[in-house]
Coordinates of C-alpha atoms and ligand atoms in Angstrom, one line a residue:
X263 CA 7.5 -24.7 13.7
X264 CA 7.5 -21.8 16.0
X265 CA 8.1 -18.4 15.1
X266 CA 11.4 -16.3 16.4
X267 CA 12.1 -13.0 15.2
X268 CA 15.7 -13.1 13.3
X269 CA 18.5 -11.3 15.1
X270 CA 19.9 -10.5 11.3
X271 CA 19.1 -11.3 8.5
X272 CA 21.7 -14.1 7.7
X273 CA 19.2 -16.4 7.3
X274 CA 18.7 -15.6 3.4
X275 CA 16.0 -12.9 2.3
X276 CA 14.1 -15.7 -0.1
X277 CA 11.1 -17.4 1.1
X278 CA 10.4 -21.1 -0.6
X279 CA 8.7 -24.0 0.6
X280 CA 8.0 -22.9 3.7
X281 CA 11.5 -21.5 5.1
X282 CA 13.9 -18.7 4.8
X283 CA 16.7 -19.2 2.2
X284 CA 19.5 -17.6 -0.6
X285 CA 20.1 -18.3 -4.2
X286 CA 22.9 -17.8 -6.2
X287 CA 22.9 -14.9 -8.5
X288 CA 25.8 -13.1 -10.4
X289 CA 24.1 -9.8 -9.6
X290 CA 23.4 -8.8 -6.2
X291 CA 21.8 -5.3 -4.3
X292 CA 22.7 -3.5 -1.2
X293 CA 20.2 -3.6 1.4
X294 CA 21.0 -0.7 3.3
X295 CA 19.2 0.1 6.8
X296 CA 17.9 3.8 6.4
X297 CA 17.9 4.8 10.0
X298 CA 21.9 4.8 9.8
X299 CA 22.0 4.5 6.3
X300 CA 24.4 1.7 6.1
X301 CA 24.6 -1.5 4.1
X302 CA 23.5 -4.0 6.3
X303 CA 23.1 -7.3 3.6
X304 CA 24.0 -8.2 -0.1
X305 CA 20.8 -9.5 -1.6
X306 CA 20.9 -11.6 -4.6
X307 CA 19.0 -10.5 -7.5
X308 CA 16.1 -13.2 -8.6
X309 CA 16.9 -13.9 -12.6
X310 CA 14.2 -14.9 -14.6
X311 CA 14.8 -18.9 -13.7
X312 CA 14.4 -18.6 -10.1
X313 CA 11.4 -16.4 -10.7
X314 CA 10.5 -19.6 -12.5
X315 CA 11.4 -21.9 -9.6
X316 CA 9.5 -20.2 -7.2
X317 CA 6.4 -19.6 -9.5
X318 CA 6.3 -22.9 -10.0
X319 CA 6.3 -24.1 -6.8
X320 CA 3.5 -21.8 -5.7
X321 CA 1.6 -23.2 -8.7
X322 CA 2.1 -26.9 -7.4
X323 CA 0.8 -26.1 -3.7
X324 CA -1.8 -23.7 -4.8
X325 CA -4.3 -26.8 -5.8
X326 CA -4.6 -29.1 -2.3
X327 CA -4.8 -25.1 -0.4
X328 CA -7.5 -23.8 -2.7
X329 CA -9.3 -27.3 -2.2
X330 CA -9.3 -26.3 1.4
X331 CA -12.7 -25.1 2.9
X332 CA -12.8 -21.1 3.2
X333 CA -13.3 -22.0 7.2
X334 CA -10.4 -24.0 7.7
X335 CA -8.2 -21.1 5.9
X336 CA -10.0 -18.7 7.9
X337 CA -9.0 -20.7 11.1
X338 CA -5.4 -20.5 10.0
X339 CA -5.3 -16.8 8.7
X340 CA -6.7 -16.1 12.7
X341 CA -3.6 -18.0 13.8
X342 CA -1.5 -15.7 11.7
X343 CA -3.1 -12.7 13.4
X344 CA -2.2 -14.2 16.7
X345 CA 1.2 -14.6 16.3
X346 CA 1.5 -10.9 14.8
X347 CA -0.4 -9.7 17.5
X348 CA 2.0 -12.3 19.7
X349 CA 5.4 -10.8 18.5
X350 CA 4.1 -7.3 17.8
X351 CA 7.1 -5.5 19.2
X352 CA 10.1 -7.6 17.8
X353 CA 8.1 -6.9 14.1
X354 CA 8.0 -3.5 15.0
X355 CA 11.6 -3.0 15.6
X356 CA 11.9 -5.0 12.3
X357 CA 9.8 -2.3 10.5
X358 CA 11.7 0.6 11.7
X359 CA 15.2 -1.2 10.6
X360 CA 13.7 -2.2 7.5
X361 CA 12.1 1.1 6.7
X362 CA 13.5 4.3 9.1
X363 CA 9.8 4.9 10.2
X364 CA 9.4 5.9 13.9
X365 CA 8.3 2.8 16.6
X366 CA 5.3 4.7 17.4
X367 CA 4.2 4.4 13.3
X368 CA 5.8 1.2 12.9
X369 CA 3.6 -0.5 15.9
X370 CA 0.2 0.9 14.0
X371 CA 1.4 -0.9 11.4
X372 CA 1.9 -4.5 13.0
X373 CA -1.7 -4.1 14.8
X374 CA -3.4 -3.1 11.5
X375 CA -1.7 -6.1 9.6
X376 CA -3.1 -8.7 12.3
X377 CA -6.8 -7.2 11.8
X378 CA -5.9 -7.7 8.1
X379 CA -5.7 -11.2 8.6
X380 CA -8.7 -11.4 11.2
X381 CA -11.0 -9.7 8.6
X382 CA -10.1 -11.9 5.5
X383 CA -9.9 -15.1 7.5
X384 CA -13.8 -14.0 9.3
X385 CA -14.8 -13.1 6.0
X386 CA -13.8 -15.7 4.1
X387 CA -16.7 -18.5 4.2
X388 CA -19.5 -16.1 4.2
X389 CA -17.9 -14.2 1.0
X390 CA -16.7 -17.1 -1.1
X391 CA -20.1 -18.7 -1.4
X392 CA -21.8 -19.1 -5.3
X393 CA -25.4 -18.1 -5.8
X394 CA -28.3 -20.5 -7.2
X395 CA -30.0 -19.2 -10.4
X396 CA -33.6 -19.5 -11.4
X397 CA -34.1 -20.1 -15.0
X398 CA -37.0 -20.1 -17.4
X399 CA -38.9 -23.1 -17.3
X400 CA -38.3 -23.2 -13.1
X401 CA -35.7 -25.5 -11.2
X402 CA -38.2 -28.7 -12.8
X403 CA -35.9 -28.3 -16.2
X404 CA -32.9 -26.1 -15.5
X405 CA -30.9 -24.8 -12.9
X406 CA -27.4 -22.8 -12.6
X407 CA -25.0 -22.4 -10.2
X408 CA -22.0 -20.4 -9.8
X409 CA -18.9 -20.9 -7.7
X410 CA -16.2 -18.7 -6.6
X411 CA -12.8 -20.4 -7.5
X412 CA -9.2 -19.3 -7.1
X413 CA -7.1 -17.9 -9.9
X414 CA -3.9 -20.4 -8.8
X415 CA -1.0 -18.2 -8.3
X416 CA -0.8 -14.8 -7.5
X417 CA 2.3 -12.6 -8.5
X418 CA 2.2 -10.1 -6.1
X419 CA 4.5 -6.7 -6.3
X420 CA 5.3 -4.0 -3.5
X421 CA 6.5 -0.7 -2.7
X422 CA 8.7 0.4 0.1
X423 CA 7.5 2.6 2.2
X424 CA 5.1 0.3 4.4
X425 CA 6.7 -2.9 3.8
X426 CA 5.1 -5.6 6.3
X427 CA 1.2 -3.9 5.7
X428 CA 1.8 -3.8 1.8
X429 CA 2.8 -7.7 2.1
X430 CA -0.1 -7.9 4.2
X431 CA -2.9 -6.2 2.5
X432 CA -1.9 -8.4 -0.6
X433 CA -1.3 -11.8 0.8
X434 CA -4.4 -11.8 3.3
X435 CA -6.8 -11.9 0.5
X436 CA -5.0 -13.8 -1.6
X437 CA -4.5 -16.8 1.3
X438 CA -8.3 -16.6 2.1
X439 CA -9.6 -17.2 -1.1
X440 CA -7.1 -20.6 -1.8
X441 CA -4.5 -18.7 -4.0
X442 CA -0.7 -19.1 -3.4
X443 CA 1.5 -16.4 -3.6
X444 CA 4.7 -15.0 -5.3
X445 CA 5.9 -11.8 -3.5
X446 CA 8.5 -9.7 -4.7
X447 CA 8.7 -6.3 -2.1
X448 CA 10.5 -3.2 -3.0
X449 CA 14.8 -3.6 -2.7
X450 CA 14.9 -1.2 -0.8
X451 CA 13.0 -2.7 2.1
X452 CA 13.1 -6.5 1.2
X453 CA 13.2 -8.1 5.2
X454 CA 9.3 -7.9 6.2
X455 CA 7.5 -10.5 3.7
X456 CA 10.7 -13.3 4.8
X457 CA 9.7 -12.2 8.3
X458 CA 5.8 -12.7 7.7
X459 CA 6.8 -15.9 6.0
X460 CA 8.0 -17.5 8.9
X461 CA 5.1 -16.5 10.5
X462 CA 2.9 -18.0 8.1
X463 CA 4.8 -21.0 8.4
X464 CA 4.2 -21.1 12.3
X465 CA 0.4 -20.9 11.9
X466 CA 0.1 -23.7 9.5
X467 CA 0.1 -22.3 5.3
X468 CA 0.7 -25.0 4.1
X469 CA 4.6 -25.1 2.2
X470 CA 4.8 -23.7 -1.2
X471 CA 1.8 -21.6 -0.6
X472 CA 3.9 -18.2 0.1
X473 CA 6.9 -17.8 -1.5
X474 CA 9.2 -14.4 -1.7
X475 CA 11.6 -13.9 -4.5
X476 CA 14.0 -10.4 -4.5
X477 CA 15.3 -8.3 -7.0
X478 CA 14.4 -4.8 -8.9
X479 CA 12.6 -4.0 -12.1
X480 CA 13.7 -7.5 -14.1
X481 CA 12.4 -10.1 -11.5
X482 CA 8.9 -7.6 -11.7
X483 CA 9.0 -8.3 -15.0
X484 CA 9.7 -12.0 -14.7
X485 CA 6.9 -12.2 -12.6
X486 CA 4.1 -10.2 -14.5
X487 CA 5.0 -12.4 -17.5
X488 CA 5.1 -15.7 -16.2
X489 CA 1.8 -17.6 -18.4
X490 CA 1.5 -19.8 -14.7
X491 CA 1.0 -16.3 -12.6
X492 CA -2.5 -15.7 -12.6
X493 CA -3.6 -12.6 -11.4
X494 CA -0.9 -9.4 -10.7
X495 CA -1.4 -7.6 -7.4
X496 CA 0.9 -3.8 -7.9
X497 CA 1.6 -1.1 -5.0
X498 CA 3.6 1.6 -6.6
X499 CA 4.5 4.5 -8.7
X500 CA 2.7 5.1 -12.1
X501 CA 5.1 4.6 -14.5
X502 CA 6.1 1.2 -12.7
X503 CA 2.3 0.3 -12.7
X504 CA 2.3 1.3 -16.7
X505 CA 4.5 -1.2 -17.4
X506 CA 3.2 -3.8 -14.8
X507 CA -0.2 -3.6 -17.0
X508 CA 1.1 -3.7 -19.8
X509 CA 4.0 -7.0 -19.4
X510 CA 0.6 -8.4 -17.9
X511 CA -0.6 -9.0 -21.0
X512 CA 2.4 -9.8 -23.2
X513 CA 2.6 -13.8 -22.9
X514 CA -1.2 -14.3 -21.5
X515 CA -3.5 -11.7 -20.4
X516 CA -3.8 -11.5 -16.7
X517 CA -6.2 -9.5 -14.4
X518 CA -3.7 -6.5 -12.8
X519 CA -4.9 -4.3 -9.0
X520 CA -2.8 -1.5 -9.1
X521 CA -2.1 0.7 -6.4
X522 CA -0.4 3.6 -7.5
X523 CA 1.0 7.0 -6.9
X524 CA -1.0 9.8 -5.8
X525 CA -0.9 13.9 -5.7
X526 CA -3.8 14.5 -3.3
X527 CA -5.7 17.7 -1.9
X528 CA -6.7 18.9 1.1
X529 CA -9.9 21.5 1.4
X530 CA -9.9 23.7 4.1
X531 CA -13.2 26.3 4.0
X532 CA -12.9 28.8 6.2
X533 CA -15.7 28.0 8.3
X534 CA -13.1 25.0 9.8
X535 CA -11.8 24.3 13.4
X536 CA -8.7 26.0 12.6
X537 CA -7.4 23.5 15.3
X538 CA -9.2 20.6 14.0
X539 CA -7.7 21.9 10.2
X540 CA -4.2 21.8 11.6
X541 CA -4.6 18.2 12.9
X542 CA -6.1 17.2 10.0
X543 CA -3.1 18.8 7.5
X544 CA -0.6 17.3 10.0
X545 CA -1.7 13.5 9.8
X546 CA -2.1 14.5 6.1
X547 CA 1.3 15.4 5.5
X548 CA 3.7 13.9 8.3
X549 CA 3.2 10.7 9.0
X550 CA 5.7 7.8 7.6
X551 CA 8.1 11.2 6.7
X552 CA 5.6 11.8 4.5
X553 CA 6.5 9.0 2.1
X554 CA 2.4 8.1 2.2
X555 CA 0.6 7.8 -0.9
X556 CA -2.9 9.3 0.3
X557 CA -0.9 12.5 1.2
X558 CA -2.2 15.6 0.7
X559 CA 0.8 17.9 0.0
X560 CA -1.8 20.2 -1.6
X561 CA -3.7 21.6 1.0
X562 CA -6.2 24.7 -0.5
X563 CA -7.0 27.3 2.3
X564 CA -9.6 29.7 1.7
X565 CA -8.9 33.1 2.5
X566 CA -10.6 34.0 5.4
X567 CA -8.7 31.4 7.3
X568 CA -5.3 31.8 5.7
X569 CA -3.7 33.8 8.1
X570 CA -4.9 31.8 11.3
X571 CA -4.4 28.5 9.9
X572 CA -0.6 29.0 8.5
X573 CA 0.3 30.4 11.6
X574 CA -1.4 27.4 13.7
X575 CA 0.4 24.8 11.1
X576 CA 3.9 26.3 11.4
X577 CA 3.7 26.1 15.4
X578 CA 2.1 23.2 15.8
X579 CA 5.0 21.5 13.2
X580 CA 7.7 23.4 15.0
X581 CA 6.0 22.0 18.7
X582 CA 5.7 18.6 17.3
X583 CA 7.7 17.5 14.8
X584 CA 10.8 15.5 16.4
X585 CA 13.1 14.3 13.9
X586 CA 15.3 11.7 15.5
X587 CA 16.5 8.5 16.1
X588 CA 13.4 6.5 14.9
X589 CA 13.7 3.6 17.4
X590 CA 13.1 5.9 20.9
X591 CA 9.5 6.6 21.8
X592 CA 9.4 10.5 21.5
X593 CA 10.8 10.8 17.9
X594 CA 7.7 11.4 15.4
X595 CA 9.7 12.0 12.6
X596 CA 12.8 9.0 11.5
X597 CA 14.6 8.3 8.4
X598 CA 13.6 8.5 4.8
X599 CA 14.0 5.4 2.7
X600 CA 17.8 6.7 1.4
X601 CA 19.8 9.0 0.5
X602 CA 18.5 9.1 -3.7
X603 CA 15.0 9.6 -2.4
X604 CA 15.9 12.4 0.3
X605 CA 18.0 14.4 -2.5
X606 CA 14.9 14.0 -4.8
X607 CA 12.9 15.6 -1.7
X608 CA 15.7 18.9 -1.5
X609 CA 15.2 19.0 -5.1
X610 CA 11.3 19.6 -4.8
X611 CA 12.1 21.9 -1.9
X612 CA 14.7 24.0 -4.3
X613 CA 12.5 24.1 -7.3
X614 CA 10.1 25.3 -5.3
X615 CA 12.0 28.2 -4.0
X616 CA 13.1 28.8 -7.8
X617 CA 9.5 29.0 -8.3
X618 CA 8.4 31.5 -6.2
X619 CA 7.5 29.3 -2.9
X620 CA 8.4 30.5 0.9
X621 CA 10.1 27.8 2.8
X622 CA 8.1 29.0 6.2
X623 CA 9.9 26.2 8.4
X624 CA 12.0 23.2 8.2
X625 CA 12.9 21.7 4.1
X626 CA 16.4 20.9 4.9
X627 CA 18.6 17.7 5.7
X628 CA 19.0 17.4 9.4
X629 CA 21.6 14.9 11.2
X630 CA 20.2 13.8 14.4
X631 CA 22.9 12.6 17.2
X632 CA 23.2 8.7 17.2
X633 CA 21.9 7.7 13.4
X634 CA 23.9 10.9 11.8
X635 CA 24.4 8.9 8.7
X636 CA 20.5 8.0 7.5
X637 CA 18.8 10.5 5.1
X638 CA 16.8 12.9 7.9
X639 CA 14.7 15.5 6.3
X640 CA 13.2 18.4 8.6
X641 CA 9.5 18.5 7.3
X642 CA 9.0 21.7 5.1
X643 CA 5.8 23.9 5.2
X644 CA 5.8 26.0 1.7
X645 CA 3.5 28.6 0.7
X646 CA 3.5 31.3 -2.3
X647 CA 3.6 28.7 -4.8
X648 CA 1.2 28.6 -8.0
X649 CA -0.9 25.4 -9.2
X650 CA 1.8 25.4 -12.2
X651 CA 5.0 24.7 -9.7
X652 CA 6.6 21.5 -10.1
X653 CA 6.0 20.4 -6.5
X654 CA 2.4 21.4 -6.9
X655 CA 2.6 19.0 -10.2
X656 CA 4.0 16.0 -9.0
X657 CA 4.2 13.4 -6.6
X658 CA 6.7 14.9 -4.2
X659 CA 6.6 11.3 -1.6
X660 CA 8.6 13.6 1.2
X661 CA 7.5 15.7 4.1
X662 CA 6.6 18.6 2.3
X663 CA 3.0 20.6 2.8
X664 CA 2.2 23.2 0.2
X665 CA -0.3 26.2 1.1
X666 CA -2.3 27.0 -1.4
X667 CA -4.8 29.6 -0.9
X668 CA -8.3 29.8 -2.7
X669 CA -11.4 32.1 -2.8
X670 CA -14.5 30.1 -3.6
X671 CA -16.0 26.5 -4.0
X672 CA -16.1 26.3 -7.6
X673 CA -12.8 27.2 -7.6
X674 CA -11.3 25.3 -5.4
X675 CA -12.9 22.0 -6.9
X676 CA -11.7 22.6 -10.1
X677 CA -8.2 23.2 -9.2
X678 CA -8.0 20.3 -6.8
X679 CA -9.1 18.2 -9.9
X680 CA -6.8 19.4 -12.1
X681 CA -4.7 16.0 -11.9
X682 CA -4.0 12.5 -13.7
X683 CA -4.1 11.5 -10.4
X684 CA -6.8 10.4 -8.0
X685 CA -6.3 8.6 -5.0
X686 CA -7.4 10.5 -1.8
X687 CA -9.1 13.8 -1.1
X688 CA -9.9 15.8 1.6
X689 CA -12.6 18.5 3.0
X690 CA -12.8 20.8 5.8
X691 CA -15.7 22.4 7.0
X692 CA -18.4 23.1 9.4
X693 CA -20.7 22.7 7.3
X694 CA -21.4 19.2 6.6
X695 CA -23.8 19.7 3.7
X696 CA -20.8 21.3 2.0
X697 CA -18.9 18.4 3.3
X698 CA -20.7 15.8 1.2
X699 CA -21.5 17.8 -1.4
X700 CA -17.8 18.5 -2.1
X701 CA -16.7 14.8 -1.3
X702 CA -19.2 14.0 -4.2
X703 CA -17.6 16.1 -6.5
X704 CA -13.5 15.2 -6.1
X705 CA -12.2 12.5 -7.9
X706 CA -10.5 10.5 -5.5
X707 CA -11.2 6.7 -4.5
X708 CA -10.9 7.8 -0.7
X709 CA -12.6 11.6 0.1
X710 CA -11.9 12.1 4.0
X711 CA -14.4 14.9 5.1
X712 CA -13.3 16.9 8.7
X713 CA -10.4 14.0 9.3
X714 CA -7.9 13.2 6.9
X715 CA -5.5 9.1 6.4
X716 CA -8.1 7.4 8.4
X717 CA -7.5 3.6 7.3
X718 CA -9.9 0.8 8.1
X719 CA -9.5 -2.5 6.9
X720 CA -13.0 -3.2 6.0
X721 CA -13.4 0.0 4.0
X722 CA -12.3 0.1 0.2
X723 CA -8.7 1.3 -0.4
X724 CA -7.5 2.5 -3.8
X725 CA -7.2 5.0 -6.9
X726 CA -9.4 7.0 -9.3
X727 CA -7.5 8.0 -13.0
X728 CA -4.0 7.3 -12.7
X729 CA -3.9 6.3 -9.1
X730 CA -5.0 2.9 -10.3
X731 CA -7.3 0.3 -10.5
X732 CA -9.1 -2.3 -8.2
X733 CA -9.3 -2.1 -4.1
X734 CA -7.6 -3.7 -1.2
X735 CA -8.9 -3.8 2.3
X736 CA -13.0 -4.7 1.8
X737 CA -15.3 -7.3 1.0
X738 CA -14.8 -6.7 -2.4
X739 CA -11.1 -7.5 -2.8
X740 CA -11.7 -11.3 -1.4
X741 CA -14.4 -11.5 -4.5
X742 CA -11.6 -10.1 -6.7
X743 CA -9.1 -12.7 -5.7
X744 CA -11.4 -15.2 -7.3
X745 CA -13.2 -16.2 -10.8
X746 CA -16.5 -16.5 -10.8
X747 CA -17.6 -20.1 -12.7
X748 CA -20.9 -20.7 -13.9
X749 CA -22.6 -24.1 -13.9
X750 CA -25.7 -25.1 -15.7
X751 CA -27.3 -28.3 -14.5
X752 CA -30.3 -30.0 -16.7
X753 CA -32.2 -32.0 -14.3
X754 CA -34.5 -33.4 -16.4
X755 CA -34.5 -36.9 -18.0
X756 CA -33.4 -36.1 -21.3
X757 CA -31.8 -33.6 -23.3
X758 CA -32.9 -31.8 -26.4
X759 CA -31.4 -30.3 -29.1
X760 CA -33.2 -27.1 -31.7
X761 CA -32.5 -28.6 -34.8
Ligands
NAD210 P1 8.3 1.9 -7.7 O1 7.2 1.9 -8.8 O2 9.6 2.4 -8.0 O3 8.5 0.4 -7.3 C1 7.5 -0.4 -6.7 C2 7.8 -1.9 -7.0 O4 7.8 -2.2 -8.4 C3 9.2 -2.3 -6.5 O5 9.1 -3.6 -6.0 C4 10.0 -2.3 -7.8 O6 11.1 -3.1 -7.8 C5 8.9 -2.8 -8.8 N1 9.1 -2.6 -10.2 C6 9.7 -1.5 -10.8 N2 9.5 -1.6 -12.1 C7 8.9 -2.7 -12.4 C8 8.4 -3.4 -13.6 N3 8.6 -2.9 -14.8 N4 7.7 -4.5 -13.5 C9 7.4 -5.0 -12.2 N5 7.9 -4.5 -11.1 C10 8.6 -3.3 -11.2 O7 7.7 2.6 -6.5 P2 8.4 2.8 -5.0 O8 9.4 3.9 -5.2 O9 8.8 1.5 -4.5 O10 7.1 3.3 -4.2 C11 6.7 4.6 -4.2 C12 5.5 4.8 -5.1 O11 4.5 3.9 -4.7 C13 4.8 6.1 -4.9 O12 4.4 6.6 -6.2 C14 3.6 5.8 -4.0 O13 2.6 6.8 -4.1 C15 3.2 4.5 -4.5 N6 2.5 3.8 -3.5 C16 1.1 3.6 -3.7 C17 0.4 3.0 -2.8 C18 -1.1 2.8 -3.0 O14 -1.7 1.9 -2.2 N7 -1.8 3.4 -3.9 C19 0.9 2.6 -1.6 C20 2.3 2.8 -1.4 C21 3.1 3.4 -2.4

């Protein structure tokens, strides 16, 4: 089969067996395209028998893939990065229709996801290998082995706001270590897995081995419930990821990754690059209309800098900031996801103001000429709020920086802790001692010290305290998409017994 990008998405937005397909479902949910905020699709809703259908044809085709040698997956995962790399800008265009994110953003996200499958696949055979014990009495009496075997099928769960990378990150890992897959992405940006299906198709997975079922909260549950769904892999909010640990125990217990929410902090001592600070707070804050997890919407400025730096911020925002039609090539800032989500960002914005905060630029919607009817949000900078605000609380996911100022070290590290959540963190300074010293300190499971949303796929990704549990992108998470068996081997003659 060859892979051609879909012209709409009539061919069905389930993935089975190898190809693009429907069901029939009483219930049904709008798929609406955010960069003109229309309904574009009706999507049948997966009930709990076609989450059964599907799981159990991953579970069939997961043995003869898992029997596979790591190096022959590997070979095909390469092929998979090929034809990403291949068809980069149609899946691009794909991205921005599917999520409103700006072609410049959604391109970064194509070229990371090939690498994603170029790591696992190179990885694969060097990282899936058992070790050989020693054991008293020397390898004359006893040996023991281990191997690293697949769980079977993995029920895999994502969130909206990078849909083909999210697939990606979850399904690369999977793939190389002989699981199949179950994916269910977000319905509000349900076309990139079906896309990345047929592409998976086209390099050779084998059919049955990646499947995609749709649906909201009830075919989640389906999934994390299902006694032949092995391991759980969540991207999402906290409360979601709650309940996605806990179903995942209700029938049979199940290992769970969860990626989750986050509410993180930016440092900026006042010994900075004010200029280096500003670019630093910008990628921290703007990218993806801020709907990025690792964003740090509280950025802590000491003092002596405060002046310089909010200045610096609110020009370069005003200089850069395009909000616009997220398919032309100078637009840096497109749609939000839709309109719920954008009036739960002007609601953070207004409490804030209730709350004592200074809008200093942008925080309102914005109808650029051509896509007038998506959910456009000109990207707020706030100060003048207090660590108690609501916005200052909570997970805001929206284009909002909050200036917080602070006075020493101490401080400022016990105020940027001061959270259930913990997934990135970041420090500004010229001093590099105090660099380290404060990465060692913030409870984050990324600290970025004088940059800030760097994302390499060999590096650990994921969350301290409520942020979550487990890592994608490294070494590690190939090892965690397997089970470790241990084999004991007596090669002597005969066997005794101690009684
Ligand atoms: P969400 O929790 O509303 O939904 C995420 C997914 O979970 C969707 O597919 C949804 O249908 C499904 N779901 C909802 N309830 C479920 C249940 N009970 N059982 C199983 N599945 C269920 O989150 P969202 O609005 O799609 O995404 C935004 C959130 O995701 C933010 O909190 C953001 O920080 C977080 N996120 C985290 C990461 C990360 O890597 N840490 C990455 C992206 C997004």
């Amino acid at each position: 089969m060859v892979f051609t990008a879909p012209s709409d998405l009539s061919g069905g937005l389930y993935f089975l067996n190898g190809k693009r397909t429907t069901v029939e479902a009483s219930e049904t949910f709008d798929v609406i395209e955010p960069r003109i905020g229309k309904v574009v699709a009706q999507c049948p809703k997966a009930t709990a028998q076609i989450v059964d259908e599907y799981v159990k044809v991953a579970s069939a085709a997961q043995p003869a893939w898992g029997e596979t040698t790591a190096l022959d997956r590997g070979k095909v995962l390469h092929k998979v990065a090929d034809l990403i790399r291949e068809h980069a800008e149609e899946l691009a265009v794909w991205e921005v229709k599917t999520n409103g994110k700006p072609i410049y953003e959604a391109r970064c996200d194509i070229a990371s996801s090939a690498d994603t499958f170029d790591f696992f696949g190179g990885i694969a055979t060097a990282v899936l290998q058992g070790d050989s014990l020693e054991l008293p009495g020397g390898p004359s009496q006893r040996i023991a082995y281990t191997r690293r075997e697949p769980y079977g099928v993995i029920g895999c769960i994502g969130a909206w706001n990078y849909p083909f990378q999210t697939c990606v990150w979850k399904v690369a890992p999977a793939l190389a270590a002989g699981n199949s897959v179950v994916y269910k992405p977000s319905p509000f940006a349900p076309a990139s897995p079906v896309l990345l299906g047929e592409i998976l198709t086209a390099a050779g997975v084998p059919d049955g081995v990646y499947n995609v079922i749709q649906g909201e909260g009830e075919a989640g549950i389906a999934l994390c419930e299902h006694q032949l769904v092995a391991k759980v892999s969540f991207t999402g909010s906290v409360a979601s990821g709650e309940a996605v640990q806990r179903q995942s125990a209700t029938k049979n217990v199940k290992p769970v990754t969860l990626e989750l929410g986050g509410k993180s902090e930016l440092i900026i001592f006042d010994d900075s690059n004010v200029q280096s600070a500003v670019a630093a707070a910008m990628l921290a804050n703007f990218l993806n209309q801020g709907q990025v997890c690792t964003n740090a919407t509280r950025v802590f400025v000491q003092r002596g800098i405060l002046a310089s730096f909010t200045e610096a911020i609110v020009k370069e925002a005003n200089e850069k900031l395009k909000v616009g039609d997220p398919l032309l090539e100078d637009t840096r800032v497109g749609a939000n996801i839709n309109e719920g989500h954008l009036q739960r960002i002007l609601g953070y914005v207004e409490s804030a103001k209730q709350e004592g905060g200074v809008v200093l630029r942008g925080g309102e919607r914005v109808h650029p000429e051509g896509v007038e009817g998506g959910a456009y949000f000109d990207p707020a900078i706030i100060t003048g709020l207090t660590d108690e605000a609501k916005a200052v609380r909570e997970e805001i996911f929206g284009a909002c920086m909050l200036i917080l100022p602070f006075d020493t070290e101490e401080e400022v590290i016990a105020r940027a802790n001061n959270t259930t959540y913990g997934l990135a963190a970041g420090v500004f300074s010229g001093n590099l001692a105090r660099g380290h010293r404060v990465a060692a300190r913030l409870q984050a499971g990324t600290v970025f010290i004088n940059t800030y949303n760097d994302t390499e796929v060999n590096v650990p990704f994921g969350g301290f305290k409520n942020s979550g549990h487990g890592r994608e992108n490294c070494i590690d998470t190939l090892r965690a998409h397997t089970q470790t068996k241990a084999i004991y081997v007596n090669v002597q003659d005969t066997t005794e017994h101690c009684f």
